[in-house]
Short mmCIF file of C-alpha atoms and ligand atoms in Angstrom, two decimals:
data_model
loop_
_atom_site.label_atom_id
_atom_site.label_comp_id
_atom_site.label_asym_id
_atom_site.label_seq_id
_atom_site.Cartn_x
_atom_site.Cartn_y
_atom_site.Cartn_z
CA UNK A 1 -35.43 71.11 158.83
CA UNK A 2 -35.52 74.37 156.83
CA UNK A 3 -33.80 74.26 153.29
CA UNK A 4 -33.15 77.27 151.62
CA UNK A 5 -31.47 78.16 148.07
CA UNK A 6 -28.78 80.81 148.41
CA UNK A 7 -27.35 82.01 144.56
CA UNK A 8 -23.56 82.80 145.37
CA UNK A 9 -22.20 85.92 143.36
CA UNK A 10 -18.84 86.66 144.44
CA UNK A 11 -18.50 88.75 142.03
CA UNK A 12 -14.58 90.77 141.62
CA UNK A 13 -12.06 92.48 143.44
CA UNK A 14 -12.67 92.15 147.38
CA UNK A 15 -16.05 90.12 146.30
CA UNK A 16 -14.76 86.93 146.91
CA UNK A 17 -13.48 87.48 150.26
CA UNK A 18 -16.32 89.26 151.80
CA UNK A 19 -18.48 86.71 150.73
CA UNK A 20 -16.97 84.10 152.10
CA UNK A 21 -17.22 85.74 155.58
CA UNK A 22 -20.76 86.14 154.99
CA UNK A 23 -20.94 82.67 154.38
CA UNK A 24 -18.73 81.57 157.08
CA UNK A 25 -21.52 83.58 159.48
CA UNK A 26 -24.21 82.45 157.99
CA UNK A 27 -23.28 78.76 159.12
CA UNK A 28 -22.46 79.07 162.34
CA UNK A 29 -26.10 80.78 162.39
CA UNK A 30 -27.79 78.06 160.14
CA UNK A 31 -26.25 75.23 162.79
CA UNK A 32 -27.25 76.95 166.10
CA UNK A 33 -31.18 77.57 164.31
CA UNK A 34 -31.35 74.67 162.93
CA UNK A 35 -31.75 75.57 159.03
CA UNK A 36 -30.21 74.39 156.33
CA UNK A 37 -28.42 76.92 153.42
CA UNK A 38 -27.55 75.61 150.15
CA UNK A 39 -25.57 77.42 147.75
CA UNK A 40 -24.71 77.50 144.45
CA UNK A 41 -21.78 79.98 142.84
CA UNK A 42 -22.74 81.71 139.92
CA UNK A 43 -20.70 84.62 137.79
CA UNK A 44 -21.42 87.99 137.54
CA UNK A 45 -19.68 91.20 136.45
CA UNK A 46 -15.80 91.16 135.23
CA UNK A 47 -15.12 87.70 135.93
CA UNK A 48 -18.08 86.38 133.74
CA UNK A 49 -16.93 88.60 130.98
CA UNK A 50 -13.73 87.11 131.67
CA UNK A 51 -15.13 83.45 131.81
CA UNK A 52 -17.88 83.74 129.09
CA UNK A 53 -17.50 87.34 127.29
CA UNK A 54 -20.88 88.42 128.80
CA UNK A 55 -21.08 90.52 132.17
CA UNK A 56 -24.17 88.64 133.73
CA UNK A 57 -24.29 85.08 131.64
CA UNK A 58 -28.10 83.56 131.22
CA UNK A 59 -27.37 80.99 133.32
CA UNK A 60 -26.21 83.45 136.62
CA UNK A 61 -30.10 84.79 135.62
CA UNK A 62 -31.86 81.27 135.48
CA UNK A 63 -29.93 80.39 138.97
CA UNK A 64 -30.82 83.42 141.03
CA UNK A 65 -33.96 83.08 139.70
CA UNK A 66 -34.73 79.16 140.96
CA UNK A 67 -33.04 80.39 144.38
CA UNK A 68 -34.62 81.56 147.75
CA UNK A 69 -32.20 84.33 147.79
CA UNK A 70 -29.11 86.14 146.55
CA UNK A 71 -26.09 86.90 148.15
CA UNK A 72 -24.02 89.45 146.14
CA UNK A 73 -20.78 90.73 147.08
CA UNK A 74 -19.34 93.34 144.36
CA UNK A 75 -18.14 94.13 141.21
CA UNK A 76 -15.63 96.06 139.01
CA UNK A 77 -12.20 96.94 138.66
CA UNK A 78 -9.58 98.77 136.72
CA UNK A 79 -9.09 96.24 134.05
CA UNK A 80 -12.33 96.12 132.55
CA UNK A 81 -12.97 100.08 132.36
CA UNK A 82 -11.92 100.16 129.20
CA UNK A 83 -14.23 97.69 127.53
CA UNK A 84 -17.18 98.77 125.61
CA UNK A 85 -20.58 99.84 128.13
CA UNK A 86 -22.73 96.89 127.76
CA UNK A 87 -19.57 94.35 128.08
CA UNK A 88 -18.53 96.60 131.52
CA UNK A 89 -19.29 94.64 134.74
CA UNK A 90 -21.52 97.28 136.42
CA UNK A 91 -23.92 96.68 133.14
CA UNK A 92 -23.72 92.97 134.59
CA UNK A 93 -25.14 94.13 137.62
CA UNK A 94 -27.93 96.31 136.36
CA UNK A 95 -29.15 94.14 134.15
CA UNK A 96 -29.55 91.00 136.88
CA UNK A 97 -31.44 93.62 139.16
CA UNK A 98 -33.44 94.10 136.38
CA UNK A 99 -34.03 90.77 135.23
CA UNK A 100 -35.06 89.80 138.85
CA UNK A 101 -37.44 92.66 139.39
CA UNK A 102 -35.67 94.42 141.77
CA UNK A 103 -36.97 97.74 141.91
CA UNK A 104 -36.44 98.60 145.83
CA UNK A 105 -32.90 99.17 147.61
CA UNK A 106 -33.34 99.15 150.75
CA UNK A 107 -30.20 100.53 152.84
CA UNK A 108 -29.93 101.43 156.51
CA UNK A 109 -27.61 103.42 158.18
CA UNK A 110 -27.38 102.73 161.51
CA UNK A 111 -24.88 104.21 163.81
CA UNK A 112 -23.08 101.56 166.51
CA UNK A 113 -22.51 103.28 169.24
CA UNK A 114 -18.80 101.68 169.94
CA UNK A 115 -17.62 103.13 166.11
CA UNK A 116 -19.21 106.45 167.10
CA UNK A 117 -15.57 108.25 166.55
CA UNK A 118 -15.21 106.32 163.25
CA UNK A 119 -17.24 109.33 161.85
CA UNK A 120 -15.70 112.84 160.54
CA UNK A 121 -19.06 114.15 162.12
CA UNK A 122 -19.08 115.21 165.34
CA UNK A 123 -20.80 113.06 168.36
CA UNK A 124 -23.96 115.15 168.70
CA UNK A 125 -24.44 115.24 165.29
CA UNK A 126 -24.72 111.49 164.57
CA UNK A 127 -25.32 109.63 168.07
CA UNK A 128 -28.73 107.41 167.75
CA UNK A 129 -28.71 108.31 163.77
CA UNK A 130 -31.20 105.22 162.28
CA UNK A 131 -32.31 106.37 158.80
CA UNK A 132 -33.17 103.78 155.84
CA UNK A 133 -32.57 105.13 152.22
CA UNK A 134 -35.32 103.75 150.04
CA UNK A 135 -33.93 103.79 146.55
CA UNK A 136 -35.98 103.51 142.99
CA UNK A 137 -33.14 100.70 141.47
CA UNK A 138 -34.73 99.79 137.78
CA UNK A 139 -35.67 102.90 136.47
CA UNK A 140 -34.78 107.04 136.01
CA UNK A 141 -31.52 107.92 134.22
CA UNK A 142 -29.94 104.68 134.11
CA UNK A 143 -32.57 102.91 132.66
CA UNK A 144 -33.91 105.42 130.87
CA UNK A 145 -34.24 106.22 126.70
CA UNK A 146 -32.52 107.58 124.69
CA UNK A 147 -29.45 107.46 125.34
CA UNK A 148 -26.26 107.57 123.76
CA UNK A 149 -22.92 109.06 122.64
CA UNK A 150 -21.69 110.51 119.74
CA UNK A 151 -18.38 112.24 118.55
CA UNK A 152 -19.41 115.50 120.44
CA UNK A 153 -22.59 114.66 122.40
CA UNK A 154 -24.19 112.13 125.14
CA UNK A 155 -26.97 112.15 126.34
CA UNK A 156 -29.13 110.15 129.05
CA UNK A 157 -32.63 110.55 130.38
CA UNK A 158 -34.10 110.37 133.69
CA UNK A 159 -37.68 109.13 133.09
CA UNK A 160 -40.40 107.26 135.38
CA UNK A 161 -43.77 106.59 135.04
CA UNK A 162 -46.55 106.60 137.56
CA UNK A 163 -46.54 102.81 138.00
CA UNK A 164 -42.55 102.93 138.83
CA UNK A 165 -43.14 106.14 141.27
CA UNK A 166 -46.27 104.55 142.97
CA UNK A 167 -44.65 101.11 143.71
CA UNK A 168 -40.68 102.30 145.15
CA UNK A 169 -43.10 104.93 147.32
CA UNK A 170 -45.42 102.17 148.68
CA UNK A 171 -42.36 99.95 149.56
CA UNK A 172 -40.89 103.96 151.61
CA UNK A 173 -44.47 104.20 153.46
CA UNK A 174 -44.44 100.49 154.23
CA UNK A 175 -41.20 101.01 155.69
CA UNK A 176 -41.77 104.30 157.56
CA UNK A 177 -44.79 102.54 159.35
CA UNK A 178 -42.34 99.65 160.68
CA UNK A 179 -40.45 102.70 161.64
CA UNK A 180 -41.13 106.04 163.39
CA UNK A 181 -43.34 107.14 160.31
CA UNK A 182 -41.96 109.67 158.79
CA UNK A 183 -40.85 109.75 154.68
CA UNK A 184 -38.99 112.17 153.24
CA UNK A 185 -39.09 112.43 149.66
CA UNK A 186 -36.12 113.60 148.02
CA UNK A 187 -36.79 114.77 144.30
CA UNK A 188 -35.10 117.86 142.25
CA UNK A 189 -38.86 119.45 141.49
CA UNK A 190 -37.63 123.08 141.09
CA UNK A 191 -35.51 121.89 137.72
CA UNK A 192 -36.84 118.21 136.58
CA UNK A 193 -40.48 117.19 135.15
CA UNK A 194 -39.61 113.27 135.99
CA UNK A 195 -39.54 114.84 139.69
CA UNK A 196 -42.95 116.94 139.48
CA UNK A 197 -44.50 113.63 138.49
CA UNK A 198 -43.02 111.75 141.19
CA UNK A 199 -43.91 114.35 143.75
CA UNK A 200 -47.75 114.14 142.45
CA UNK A 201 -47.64 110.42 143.11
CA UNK A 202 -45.83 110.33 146.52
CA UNK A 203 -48.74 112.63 147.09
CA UNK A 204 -51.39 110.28 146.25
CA UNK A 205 -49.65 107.34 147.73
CA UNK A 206 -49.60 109.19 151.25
CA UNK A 207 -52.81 109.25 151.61
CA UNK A 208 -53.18 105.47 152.33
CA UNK A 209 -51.31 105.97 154.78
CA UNK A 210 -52.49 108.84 157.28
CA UNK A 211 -49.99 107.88 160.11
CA UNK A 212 -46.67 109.05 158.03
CA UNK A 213 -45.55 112.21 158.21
CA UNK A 214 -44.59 113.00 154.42
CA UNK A 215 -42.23 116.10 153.27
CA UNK A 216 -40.49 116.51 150.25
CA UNK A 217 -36.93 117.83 149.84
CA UNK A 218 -34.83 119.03 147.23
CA UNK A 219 -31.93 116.53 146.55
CA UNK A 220 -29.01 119.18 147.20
CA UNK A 221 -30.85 120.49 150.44
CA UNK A 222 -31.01 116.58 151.48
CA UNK A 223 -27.54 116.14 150.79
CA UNK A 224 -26.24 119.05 153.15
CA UNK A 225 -28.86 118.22 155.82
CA UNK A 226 -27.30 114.63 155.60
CA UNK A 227 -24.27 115.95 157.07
CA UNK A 228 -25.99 118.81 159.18
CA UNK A 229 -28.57 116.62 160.92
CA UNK A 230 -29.03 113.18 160.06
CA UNK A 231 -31.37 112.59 162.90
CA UNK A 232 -34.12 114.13 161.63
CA UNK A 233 -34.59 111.36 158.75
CA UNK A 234 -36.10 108.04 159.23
CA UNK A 235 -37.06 107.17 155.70
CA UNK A 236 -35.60 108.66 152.90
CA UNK A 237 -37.37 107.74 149.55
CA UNK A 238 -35.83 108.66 146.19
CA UNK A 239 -35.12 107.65 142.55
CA UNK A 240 -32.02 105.73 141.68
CA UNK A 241 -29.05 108.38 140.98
CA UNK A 242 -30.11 110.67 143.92
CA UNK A 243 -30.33 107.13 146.36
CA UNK A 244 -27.10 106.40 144.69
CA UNK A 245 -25.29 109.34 145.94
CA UNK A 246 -27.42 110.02 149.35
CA UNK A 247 -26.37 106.65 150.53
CA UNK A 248 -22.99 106.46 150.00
CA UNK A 249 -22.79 110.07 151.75
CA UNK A 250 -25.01 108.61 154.71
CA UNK A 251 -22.03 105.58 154.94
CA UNK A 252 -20.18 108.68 155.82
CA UNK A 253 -22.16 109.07 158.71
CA UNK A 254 -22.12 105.44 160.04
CA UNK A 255 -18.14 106.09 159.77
CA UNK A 256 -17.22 103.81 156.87
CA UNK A 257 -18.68 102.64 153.97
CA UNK A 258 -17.40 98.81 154.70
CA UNK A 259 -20.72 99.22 157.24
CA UNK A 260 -23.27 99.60 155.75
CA UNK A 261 -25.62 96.50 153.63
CA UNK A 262 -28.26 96.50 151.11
CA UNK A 263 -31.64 94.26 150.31
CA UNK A 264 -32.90 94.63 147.15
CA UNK A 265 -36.54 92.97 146.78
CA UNK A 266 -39.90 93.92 144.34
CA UNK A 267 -39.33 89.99 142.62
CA UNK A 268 -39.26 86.65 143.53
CA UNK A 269 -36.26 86.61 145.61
CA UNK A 270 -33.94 89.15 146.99
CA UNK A 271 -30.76 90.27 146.45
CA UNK A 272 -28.47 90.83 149.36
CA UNK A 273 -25.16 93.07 149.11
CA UNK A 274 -23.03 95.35 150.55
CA UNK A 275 -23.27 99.17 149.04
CA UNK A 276 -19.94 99.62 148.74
CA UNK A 277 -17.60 98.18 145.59
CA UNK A 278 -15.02 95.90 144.35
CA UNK A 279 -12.32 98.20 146.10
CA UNK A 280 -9.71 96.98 143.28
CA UNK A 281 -7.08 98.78 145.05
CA UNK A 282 -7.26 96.15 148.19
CA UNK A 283 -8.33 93.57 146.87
CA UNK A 284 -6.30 90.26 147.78
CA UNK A 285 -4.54 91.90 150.81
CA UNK A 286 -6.84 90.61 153.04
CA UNK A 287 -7.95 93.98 154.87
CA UNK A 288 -11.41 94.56 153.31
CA UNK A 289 -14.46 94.82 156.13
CA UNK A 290 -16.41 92.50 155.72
CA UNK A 291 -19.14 93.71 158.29
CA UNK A 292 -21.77 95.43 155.36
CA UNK A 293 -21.80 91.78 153.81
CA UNK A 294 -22.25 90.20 157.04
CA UNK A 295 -24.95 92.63 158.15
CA UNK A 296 -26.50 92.09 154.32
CA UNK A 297 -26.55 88.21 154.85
CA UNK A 298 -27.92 89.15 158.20
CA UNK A 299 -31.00 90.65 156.24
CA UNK A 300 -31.38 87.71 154.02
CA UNK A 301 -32.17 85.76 156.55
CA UNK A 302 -35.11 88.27 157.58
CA UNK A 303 -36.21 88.17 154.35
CA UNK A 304 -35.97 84.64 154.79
CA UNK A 305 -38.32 84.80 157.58
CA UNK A 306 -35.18 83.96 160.14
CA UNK A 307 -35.63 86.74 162.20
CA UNK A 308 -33.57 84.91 165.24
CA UNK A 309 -30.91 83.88 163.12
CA UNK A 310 -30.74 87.77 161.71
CA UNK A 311 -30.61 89.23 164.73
CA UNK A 312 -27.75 87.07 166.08
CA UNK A 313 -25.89 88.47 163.58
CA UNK A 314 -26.02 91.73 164.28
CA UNK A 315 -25.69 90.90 167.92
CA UNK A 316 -22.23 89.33 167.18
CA UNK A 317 -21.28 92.46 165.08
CA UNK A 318 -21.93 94.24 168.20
CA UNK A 319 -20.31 92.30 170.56
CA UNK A 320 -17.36 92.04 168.72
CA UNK A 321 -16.94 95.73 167.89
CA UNK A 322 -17.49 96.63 171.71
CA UNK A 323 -14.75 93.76 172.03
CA UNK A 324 -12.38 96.34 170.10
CA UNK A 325 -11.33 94.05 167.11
CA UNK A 326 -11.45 96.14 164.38
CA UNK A 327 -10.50 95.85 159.94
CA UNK A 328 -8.14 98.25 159.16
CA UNK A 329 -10.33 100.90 158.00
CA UNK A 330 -12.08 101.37 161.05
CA UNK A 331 -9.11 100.74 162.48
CA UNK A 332 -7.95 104.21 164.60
CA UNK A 333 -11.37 104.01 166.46
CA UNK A 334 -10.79 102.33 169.32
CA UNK A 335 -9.06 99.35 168.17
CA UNK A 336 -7.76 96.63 171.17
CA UNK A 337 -6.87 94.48 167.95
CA UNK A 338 -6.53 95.08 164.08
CA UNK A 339 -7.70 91.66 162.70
CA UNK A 340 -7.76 91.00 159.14
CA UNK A 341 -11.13 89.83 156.56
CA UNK A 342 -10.60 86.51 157.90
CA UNK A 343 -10.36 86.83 161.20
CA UNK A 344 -13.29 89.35 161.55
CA UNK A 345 -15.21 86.87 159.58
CA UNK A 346 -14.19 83.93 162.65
CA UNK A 347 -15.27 86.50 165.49
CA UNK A 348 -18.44 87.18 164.37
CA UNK A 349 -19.30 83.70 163.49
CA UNK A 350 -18.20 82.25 166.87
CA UNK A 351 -20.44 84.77 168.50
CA UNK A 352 -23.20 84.27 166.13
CA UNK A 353 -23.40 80.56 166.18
CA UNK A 354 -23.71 80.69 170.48
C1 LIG B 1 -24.30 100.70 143.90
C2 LIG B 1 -23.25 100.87 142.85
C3 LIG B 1 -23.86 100.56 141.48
C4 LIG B 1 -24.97 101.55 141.24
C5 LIG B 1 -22.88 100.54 140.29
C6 LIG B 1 -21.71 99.63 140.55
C7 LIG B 1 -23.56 100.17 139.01
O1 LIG B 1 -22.70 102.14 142.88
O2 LIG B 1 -24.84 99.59 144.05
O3 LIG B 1 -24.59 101.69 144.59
O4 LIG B 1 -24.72 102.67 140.79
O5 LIG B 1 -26.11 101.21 141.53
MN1 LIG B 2 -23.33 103.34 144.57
#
């Protein structure tokens, strides 16, 4: 039988519970194929400061690191915004993508059909939207030196070099060519250097691979054409600010941002989470969606090389959606049944594990 290593961050706020959906899933799926999934917990973001004084401990780094895979719910929350940067729990979680090597987020946004009124966009606008958001996620402007702040200045700076461009735009052509070919490179060349370079590389990169339509767009054109026709993208390939905003905006589209899941790869093994946050606010109350962890777990186990086992998941998603049960923040969209975390979590296993 199969084995595989899963590195458990639950990470803070609604973390925990999400997780333990995805988990929950992720059984019923490992029974009816036949793997196995071992996992070990590990701490990351405010809880590990709170546990060890240090955002992303050594040992979190050492685990993920001897794993097959890492499943990552989220981090953050009010009590820790005061600490000091480096302490904060978001630095935990840039510095274990960056001490795994993961310099490609990949995030879809895919529409399901039965959530299409979940969406402030109208019908027409957003029925059959399938884009993927290829984000640069170790480098530009918050990676990037100097920076710093003093009594009345700060400063950060968005750099890349060729090697970072060429290898995030390989991963977006690689991608496109799975897909209906077609990148989109979203840069800010009429203001920035850093994007004039990575324009000249995209360049040069597209030409290994004829079959992909390539155009390049300005990062506040991209971000109204997000709303004004998201069908036109398939792949949109960026740095790491500009992916960080373009995606939560295309969540927008998809109708909430408790939808939509992440893979980050580039190292040994991949990291797995949902886009969205800690959601302090909820957290405990048992309402969070748990769907974008379920549908990230689902693309660990591609990664995995479970392709059945993946698409079972989203299968059960699916089913259960068209079924009507619905978390509370999808909720007004043809709901039969509000069901809480839990409860979602039990649907979608149940159908996955068939
Ligand atoms: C994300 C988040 C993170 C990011 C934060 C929490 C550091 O917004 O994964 O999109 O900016 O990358
Ligand atoms: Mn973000």
């Amino acid at each position: 039988m199969k084995q595989y290593k899963i590195a458990v961050l639950k990470g803070d706020g609604i973390g925990p519970e999400i997780v333990n959906e995805a988990i929950k899933v992720l059984n019923a799926v490992a029974t009816s194929e036949n793997f196995k999934l071992e996992y070990t917990e590990f701490l990351l973001g405010g809880s590990a400061y709170d546990k060890t004084g240090d955002p992303c401990p050594k040992e979190t780094i050492e685990g993920c690191l001897n794993s097959d895979a890492v499943l990552f719910g989220a981090i953050g929350g009010y009590k820790w915004d005061n600490l000091p940067k480096e302490k904060r729990p978001e630095s935990g979680l840039l510095k274990i993508r960056k001490a795994l090597g993961l310099f490609a987020n990949i995030r879809p946004a895919v529409i399901f059909d039965e959530l299409i009124e979940a969406s402030t966009l109208k019908e027409e606008v957003i029925k059959g939207v399938d884009l993927l958001v290829v984000r640069e996620l170790t480098g530009g402007i918050y990676f990037g030196k100097p920076r710093g702040k003093e009594k009345d200045k700060a400063y950060n700076t968005m750099v890349y070099t060729k090697e970072e461009i060429e290898r995030i735009a390989r991963i977006g052509f690689e991608e496109a060519m799975k897909r209906r070919k077609k990148v989109t490179s979203v840069d800010k060349a009429n203001v920035l250097e850093v994007s004039e370079l990575w324009r000249e590389v995209v360049e040069e990169v597209a030409k290994d691979y004829p079959e992909v339509a390539l155009e390049h767009m300005y990062v506040d054109n991209a971000a109204m054409q997000l709303v004004r026709n998201p069908k036109q993208f398939d792949v949109i390939l960026t740095g790491n600010i500009f992916g960080d905003i373009l995606s939560d905006e295309a969540s927008m589209i998809v109708g909430s941002i408790g939808l939509l899941p992440s893979a980050s790869i580039g190292g040994k093994v991949g990291l797995f989470e949902p886009i969205h946050g800690s959601a302090p606010d909820i957290a405990g109350e048992k309402i969070a969606n748990p769907i974008a962890t379920i549908l990230s777990a689902a693309m660990m186990l591609d990664f995995l090389g479970e392709l059945n086992g993946a698409e079972k998941i989203r299968k059960a998603i699916k089913k259960v959606l068209k079924e009507g049960y619905r978390t509370k923040d999808i909720a007004s969209f043809g709901a039969k049944r509000v069901v809480n975390t839990e409860e979602m979590g039990d649907l979608i296993a149940e159908n996955a594990g068939n």
